[in-house]
JSON list of C-alpha atoms in Angstrom, two decimals:
[
{"chain": "A", "resi": 1, "resn": "MET", "atom": "CA", "xyz": [0.64, 17.37, -24.40]},
{"chain": "A", "resi": 2, "resn": "ASN", "atom": "CA", "xyz": [-0.71, 17.13, -20.83]},
{"chain": "A", "resi": 3, "resn": "ALA", "atom": "CA", "xyz": [-3.73, 19.06, -19.58]},
{"chain": "A", "resi": 4, "resn": "LEU", "atom": "CA", "xyz": [-2.29, 19.52, -16.17]},
{"chain": "A", "resi": 5, "resn": "SER", "atom": "CA", "xyz": [1.06, 19.82, -14.80]},
{"chain": "A", "resi": 6, "resn": "PRO", "atom": "CA", "xyz": [2.37, 17.08, -12.65]},
{"chain": "A", "resi": 7, "resn": "TRP", "atom": "CA", "xyz": [2.09, 19.60, -9.47]},
{"chain": "A", "resi": 8, "resn": "ALA", "atom": "CA", "xyz": [-1.52, 20.00, -10.32]},
{"chain": "A", "resi": 9, "resn": "ARG", "atom": "CA", "xyz": [-2.11, 16.22, -10.39]},
{"chain": "A", "resi": 10, "resn": "ARG", "atom": "CA", "xyz": [-0.45, 15.69, -6.90]},
{"chain": "A", "resi": 11, "resn": "PRO", "atom": "CA", "xyz": [-3.65, 16.30, -4.78]},
{"chain": "A", "resi": 12, "resn": "MET", "atom": "CA", "xyz": [-5.29, 13.49, -6.76]},
{"chain": "A", "resi": 13, "resn": "LEU", "atom": "CA", "xyz": [-2.46, 11.29, -6.10]},
{"chain": "A", "resi": 14, "resn": "VAL", "atom": "CA", "xyz": [-2.27, 12.12, -2.48]},
{"chain": "A", "resi": 15, "resn": "LEU", "atom": "CA", "xyz": [-5.89, 11.32, -1.97]},
{"chain": "A", "resi": 16, "resn": "GLY", "atom": "CA", "xyz": [-5.84, 8.08, -3.85]},
{"chain": "A", "resi": 17, "resn": "PHE", "atom": "CA", "xyz": [-2.75, 6.90, -1.50]},
{"chain": "A", "resi": 18, "resn": "ALA", "atom": "CA", "xyz": [-4.78, 8.15, 1.60]},
{"chain": "A", "resi": 19, "resn": "ALA", "atom": "CA", "xyz": [-7.47, 5.65, 0.26]},
{"chain": "A", "resi": 20, "resn": "LEU", "atom": "CA", "xyz": [-5.18, 3.10, -0.03]},
{"chain": "A", "resi": 21, "resn": "GLY", "atom": "CA", "xyz": [-3.99, 3.67, 3.79]},
{"chain": "A", "resi": 22, "resn": "ALA", "atom": "CA", "xyz": [-7.46, 3.69, 4.94]},
{"chain": "A", "resi": 23, "resn": "GLY", "atom": "CA", "xyz": [-8.33, 0.50, 2.79]},
{"chain": "A", "resi": 24, "resn": "ILE", "atom": "CA", "xyz": [-5.51, -1.22, 4.29]},
{"chain": "A", "resi": 25, "resn": "LEU", "atom": "CA", "xyz": [-6.35, -0.37, 7.77]},
{"chain": "A", "resi": 26, "resn": "ALA", "atom": "CA", "xyz": [-10.00, -1.46, 7.14]},
{"chain": "A", "resi": 27, "resn": "GLY", "atom": "CA", "xyz": [-8.66, -4.86, 5.84]},
{"chain": "A", "resi": 28, "resn": "LEU", "atom": "CA", "xyz": [-6.24, -5.35, 8.85]},
{"chain": "A", "resi": 29, "resn": "ALA", "atom": "CA", "xyz": [-9.54, -4.47, 11.00]},
{"chain": "A", "resi": 30, "resn": "ARG", "atom": "CA", "xyz": [-11.51, -7.25, 9.11]},
{"chain": "A", "resi": 31, "resn": "LEU", "atom": "CA", "xyz": [-8.65, -9.69, 10.17]},
{"chain": "A", "resi": 32, "resn": "GLY", "atom": "CA", "xyz": [-9.31, -8.70, 13.73]},
{"chain": "A", "resi": 33, "resn": "TRP", "atom": "CA", "xyz": [-6.27, -6.30, 14.28]},
{"chain": "A", "resi": 34, "resn": "PRO", "atom": "CA", "xyz": [-6.85, -3.39, 16.71]},
{"chain": "A", "resi": 35, "resn": "VAL", "atom": "CA", "xyz": [-6.29, -0.43, 14.26]},
{"chain": "A", "resi": 36, "resn": "PRO", "atom": "CA", "xyz": [-7.37, 3.00, 13.62]},
{"chain": "A", "resi": 37, "resn": "LEU", "atom": "CA", "xyz": [-10.52, 3.39, 11.47]},
{"chain": "A", "resi": 38, "resn": "ALA", "atom": "CA", "xyz": [-11.53, -0.19, 12.54]},
{"chain": "A", "resi": 39, "resn": "GLY", "atom": "CA", "xyz": [-15.07, 1.02, 11.96]},
{"chain": "A", "resi": 40, "resn": "LEU", "atom": "CA", "xyz": [-14.54, 1.19, 8.42]},
{"chain": "A", "resi": 41, "resn": "ALA", "atom": "CA", "xyz": [-13.80, -2.44, 8.18]},
{"chain": "A", "resi": 42, "resn": "SER", "atom": "CA", "xyz": [-16.93, -3.03, 5.91]},
{"chain": "A", "resi": 43, "resn": "LEU", "atom": "CA", "xyz": [-15.72, -0.46, 3.54]},
{"chain": "A", "resi": 44, "resn": "HIS", "atom": "CA", "xyz": [-12.32, -1.97, 2.51]},
{"chain": "A", "resi": 45, "resn": "GLY", "atom": "CA", "xyz": [-13.61, -3.13, -0.82]},
{"chain": "A", "resi": 46, "resn": "PRO", "atom": "CA", "xyz": [-14.78, 0.22, -1.91]},
{"chain": "A", "resi": 47, "resn": "LEU", "atom": "CA", "xyz": [-11.99, 2.00, -0.55]},
{"chain": "A", "resi": 48, "resn": "MET", "atom": "CA", "xyz": [-9.45, -0.11, -2.29]},
{"chain": "A", "resi": 49, "resn": "ALA", "atom": "CA", "xyz": [-11.53, -0.59, -5.47]},
{"chain": "A", "resi": 50, "resn": "SER", "atom": "CA", "xyz": [-13.01, 2.37, -6.21]},
{"chain": "A", "resi": 51, "resn": "GLY", "atom": "CA", "xyz": [-11.09, 4.96, -3.63]},
{"chain": "A", "resi": 52, "resn": "PHE", "atom": "CA", "xyz": [-7.53, 3.89, -4.52]},
{"chain": "A", "resi": 53, "resn": "PHE", "atom": "CA", "xyz": [-7.74, 2.01, -7.83]},
{"chain": "A", "resi": 54, "resn": "GLY", "atom": "CA", "xyz": [-10.35, 4.20, -9.17]},
{"chain": "A", "resi": 55, "resn": "THR", "atom": "CA", "xyz": [-8.23, 7.55, -8.50]},
{"chain": "A", "resi": 56, "resn": "VAL", "atom": "CA", "xyz": [-4.84, 6.22, -9.66]},
{"chain": "A", "resi": 57, "resn": "ILE", "atom": "CA", "xyz": [-5.87, 4.27, -12.64]},
{"chain": "A", "resi": 58, "resn": "SER", "atom": "CA", "xyz": [-8.16, 7.01, -13.95]},
{"chain": "A", "resi": 59, "resn": "LEU", "atom": "CA", "xyz": [-5.42, 9.56, -13.13]},
{"chain": "A", "resi": 60, "resn": "GLU", "atom": "CA", "xyz": [-2.91, 7.48, -15.41]},
{"chain": "A", "resi": 61, "resn": "ARG", "atom": "CA", "xyz": [-5.81, 7.52, -18.20]},
{"chain": "A", "resi": 62, "resn": "ALA", "atom": "CA", "xyz": [-6.33, 11.09, -17.84]},
{"chain": "A", "resi": 63, "resn": "VAL", "atom": "CA", "xyz": [-2.47, 11.84, -18.13]},
{"chain": "A", "resi": 64, "resn": "ALA", "atom": "CA", "xyz": [-2.32, 9.52, -21.36]},
{"chain": "A", "resi": 65, "resn": "LEU", "atom": "CA", "xyz": [-5.09, 11.19, -22.96]},
{"chain": "A", "resi": 66, "resn": "GLY", "atom": "CA", "xyz": [-4.19, 14.61, -22.18]},
{"chain": "A", "resi": 67, "resn": "SER", "atom": "CA", "xyz": [-7.59, 16.19, -22.11]},
{"chain": "A", "resi": 68, "resn": "LEU", "atom": "CA", "xyz": [-8.49, 18.26, -19.31]},
{"chain": "A", "resi": 69, "resn": "TRP", "atom": "CA", "xyz": [-12.15, 16.69, -19.17]},
{"chain": "A", "resi": 70, "resn": "ALA", "atom": "CA", "xyz": [-10.64, 13.30, -18.17]},
{"chain": "A", "resi": 71, "resn": "TYR", "atom": "CA", "xyz": [-9.27, 14.63, -15.23]},
{"chain": "A", "resi": 72, "resn": "GLY", "atom": "CA", "xyz": [-12.77, 14.75, -13.75]},
{"chain": "A", "resi": 73, "resn": "ALA", "atom": "CA", "xyz": [-12.68, 11.02, -13.21]},
{"chain": "A", "resi": 74, "resn": "PRO", "atom": "CA", "xyz": [-9.76, 11.05, -10.70]},
{"chain": "A", "resi": 75, "resn": "VAL", "atom": "CA", "xyz": [-10.93, 14.17, -8.93]},
{"chain": "A", "resi": 76, "resn": "ALA", "atom": "CA", "xyz": [-14.33, 12.50, -8.43]},
{"chain": "A", "resi": 77, "resn": "ALA", "atom": "CA", "xyz": [-12.85, 9.32, -7.32]},
{"chain": "A", "resi": 78, "resn": "ALA", "atom": "CA", "xyz": [-10.59, 11.09, -4.70]},
{"chain": "A", "resi": 79, "resn": "PHE", "atom": "CA", "xyz": [-13.05, 13.03, -3.22]},
{"chain": "A", "resi": 80, "resn": "GLY", "atom": "CA", "xyz": [-15.44, 9.99, -3.31]},
{"chain": "A", "resi": 81, "resn": "ALA", "atom": "CA", "xyz": [-12.94, 8.34, -1.28]},
{"chain": "A", "resi": 82, "resn": "VAL", "atom": "CA", "xyz": [-13.05, 11.50, 1.17]},
{"chain": "A", "resi": 83, "resn": "LEU", "atom": "CA", "xyz": [-16.67, 11.00, 1.34]},
{"chain": "A", "resi": 84, "resn": "LEU", "atom": "CA", "xyz": [-16.55, 7.52, 1.94]},
{"chain": "A", "resi": 85, "resn": "LEU", "atom": "CA", "xyz": [-14.12, 7.97, 5.03]},
{"chain": "A", "resi": 86, "resn": "PHE", "atom": "CA", "xyz": [-17.08, 10.18, 6.42]},
{"chain": "A", "resi": 87, "resn": "GLN", "atom": "CA", "xyz": [-19.43, 7.14, 5.48]},
{"chain": "A", "resi": 88, "resn": "SER", "atom": "CA", "xyz": [-21.47, 9.56, 3.24]},
{"chain": "A", "resi": 89, "resn": "PRO", "atom": "CA", "xyz": [-24.00, 7.84, 0.78]},
{"chain": "A", "resi": 90, "resn": "ALA", "atom": "CA", "xyz": [-22.95, 10.66, -1.72]},
{"chain": "A", "resi": 91, "resn": "ALA", "atom": "CA", "xyz": [-19.75, 8.55, -2.13]},
{"chain": "A", "resi": 92, "resn": "SER", "atom": "CA", "xyz": [-21.35, 6.04, -4.65]},
{"chain": "A", "resi": 93, "resn": "LEU", "atom": "CA", "xyz": [-22.60, 8.90, -6.62]},
{"chain": "A", "resi": 94, "resn": "LEU", "atom": "CA", "xyz": [-19.15, 10.24, -7.08]},
{"chain": "A", "resi": 95, "resn": "PHE", "atom": "CA", "xyz": [-17.69, 6.96, -7.80]},
{"chain": "A", "resi": 96, "resn": "THR", "atom": "CA", "xyz": [-20.39, 6.12, -10.43]},
{"chain": "A", "resi": 97, "resn": "PHE", "atom": "CA", "xyz": [-19.61, 9.70, -12.02]},
{"chain": "A", "resi": 98, "resn": "SER", "atom": "CA", "xyz": [-15.83, 8.77, -12.06]},
{"chain": "A", "resi": 99, "resn": "SER", "atom": "CA", "xyz": [-16.03, 5.46, -13.49]},
{"chain": "A", "resi": 100, "resn": "LEU", "atom": "CA", "xyz": [-18.61, 6.71, -16.10]},
{"chain": "A", "resi": 101, "resn": "LEU", "atom": "CA", "xyz": [-15.83, 9.52, -17.04]},
{"chain": "A", "resi": 102, "resn": "LEU", "atom": "CA", "xyz": [-13.12, 6.77, -17.08]},
{"chain": "A", "resi": 103, "resn": "LEU", "atom": "CA", "xyz": [-15.08, 4.80, -19.49]},
{"chain": "A", "resi": 104, "resn": "ALA", "atom": "CA", "xyz": [-15.60, 7.37, -21.89]},
{"chain": "A", "resi": 105, "resn": "ALA", "atom": "CA", "xyz": [-11.91, 8.27, -21.64]},
{"chain": "A", "resi": 106, "resn": "THR", "atom": "CA", "xyz": [-10.95, 4.93, -22.07]},
{"chain": "A", "resi": 107, "resn": "ALA", "atom": "CA", "xyz": [-13.41, 4.40, -25.33]},
{"chain": "A", "resi": 108, "resn": "VAL", "atom": "CA", "xyz": [-11.30, 7.67, -26.67]},
{"chain": "A", "resi": 109, "resn": "VAL", "atom": "CA", "xyz": [-8.00, 5.57, -25.97]},
{"chain": "A", "resi": 110, "resn": "TYR", "atom": "CA", "xyz": [-9.48, 2.59, -27.75]},
{"chain": "A", "resi": 111, "resn": "ALA", "atom": "CA", "xyz": [-10.88, 4.45, -30.81]},
{"chain": "A", "resi": 112, "resn": "ARG", "atom": "CA", "xyz": [-7.25, 5.72, -31.20]},
{"chain": "A", "resi": 113, "resn": "GLN", "atom": "CA", "xyz": [-5.64, 2.26, -30.70]},
{"chain": "A", "resi": 114, "resn": "ARG", "atom": "CA", "xyz": [-7.62, -0.56, -31.38]},
{"chain": "A", "resi": 115, "resn": "ALA", "atom": "CA", "xyz": [-6.06, -3.40, -29.87]},
{"chain": "A", "resi": 116, "resn": "LEU", "atom": "CA", "xyz": [-6.83, -6.27, -27.52]},
{"chain": "A", "resi": 117, "resn": "PHE", "atom": "CA", "xyz": [-5.24, -4.51, -24.65]},
{"chain": "A", "resi": 118, "resn": "THR", "atom": "CA", "xyz": [-7.22, -1.58, -25.04]},
{"chain": "A", "resi": 119, "resn": "ALA", "atom": "CA", "xyz": [-10.32, -3.45, -25.59]},
{"chain": "A", "resi": 120, "resn": "THR", "atom": "CA", "xyz": [-9.17, -5.12, -21.99]},
{"chain": "A", "resi": 121, "resn": "LEU", "atom": "CA", "xyz": [-9.05, -1.42, -20.53]},
{"chain": "A", "resi": 122, "resn": "LEU", "atom": "CA", "xyz": [-12.53, -0.74, -21.96]},
{"chain": "A", "resi": 123, "resn": "ALA", "atom": "CA", "xyz": [-14.06, -3.76, -20.52]},
{"chain": "A", "resi": 124, "resn": "GLY", "atom": "CA", "xyz": [-12.37, -3.07, -16.98]},
{"chain": "A", "resi": 125, "resn": "ALA", "atom": "CA", "xyz": [-13.56, 0.33, -17.17]},
{"chain": "A", "resi": 126, "resn": "ALA", "atom": "CA", "xyz": [-17.22, -0.74, -18.11]},
{"chain": "A", "resi": 127, "resn": "ALA", "atom": "CA", "xyz": [-17.02, -3.56, -15.37]},
{"chain": "A", "resi": 128, "resn": "TRP", "atom": "CA", "xyz": [-16.17, -0.60, -12.71]},
{"chain": "A", "resi": 129, "resn": "ALA", "atom": "CA", "xyz": [-18.85, 1.52, -14.05]},
{"chain": "A", "resi": 130, "resn": "VAL", "atom": "CA", "xyz": [-21.52, -1.26, -13.60]},
{"chain": "A", "resi": 131, "resn": "GLY", "atom": "CA", "xyz": [-20.32, -2.20, -10.13]},
{"chain": "A", "resi": 132, "resn": "ASN", "atom": "CA", "xyz": [-20.51, 1.45, -9.06]},
{"chain": "A", "resi": 133, "resn": "GLY", "atom": "CA", "xyz": [-23.99, 2.04, -10.67]},
{"chain": "A", "resi": 134, "resn": "LEU", "atom": "CA", "xyz": [-25.23, -1.31, -8.79]},
{"chain": "A", "resi": 135, "resn": "TRP", "atom": "CA", "xyz": [-23.74, 0.62, -5.50]},
{"chain": "A", "resi": 136, "resn": "LEU", "atom": "CA", "xyz": [-25.76, 3.51, -6.30]},
{"chain": "A", "resi": 137, "resn": "ALA", "atom": "CA", "xyz": [-28.91, 1.74, -7.07]},
{"chain": "A", "resi": 138, "resn": "GLY", "atom": "CA", "xyz": [-28.42, 0.15, -3.45]},
{"chain": "A", "resi": 139, "resn": "GLN", "atom": "CA", "xyz": [-27.52, -3.39, -4.04]},
{"chain": "A", "resi": 140, "resn": "PRO", "atom": "CA", "xyz": [-25.27, -5.03, -1.50]},
{"chain": "A", "resi": 141, "resn": "PHE", "atom": "CA", "xyz": [-21.79, -5.46, -1.76]},
{"chain": "A", "resi": 142, "resn": "PRO", "atom": "CA", "xyz": [-21.63, -9.01, -2.27]},
{"chain": "A", "resi": 143, "resn": "ALA", "atom": "CA", "xyz": [-23.65, -8.30, -5.76]},
{"chain": "A", "resi": 144, "resn": "ILE", "atom": "CA", "xyz": [-21.02, -5.58, -6.57]},
{"chain": "A", "resi": 145, "resn": "VAL", "atom": "CA", "xyz": [-17.87, -7.17, -6.01]},
{"chain": "A", "resi": 146, "resn": "PRO", "atom": "CA", "xyz": [-17.76, -9.26, -8.80]},
{"chain": "A", "resi": 147, "resn": "TRP", "atom": "CA", "xyz": [-17.81, -6.44, -11.07]},
{"chain": "A", "resi": 148, "resn": "TRP", "atom": "CA", "xyz": [-15.00, -4.53, -9.19]},
{"chain": "A", "resi": 149, "resn": "ALA", "atom": "CA", "xyz": [-12.58, -7.72, -9.17]}
]
């Protein structure tokens, strides 16, 4: 049983893919291409790692878990991406909250099915949470990116 219908999940998916589009444009701007949102070039990594991947991976995990509380992770990541587009420092707070919820949801998945692949999912969620926590603490992106990679 899923806690939300596919229609209710759609806005999270749309915002996640908007973050993907913005992240691609930011990446092209880093390459020197004249594109819209060129001012966001330095945010290419956070847009992709936390905005896009954070939203869609945590949405997949929430659907798989089927618990309403787990949907807080993709909602927070999606709105974090929106805040990031406006270069709001509050984006890192929402991404950190999202990653902690994803970590909790993944821990539940791991408890239900102890296997190497679920342990790998758990390690990835933990790494994303550490990276976002470092960002929230004010660390520079070069110190954060290895945790996101």
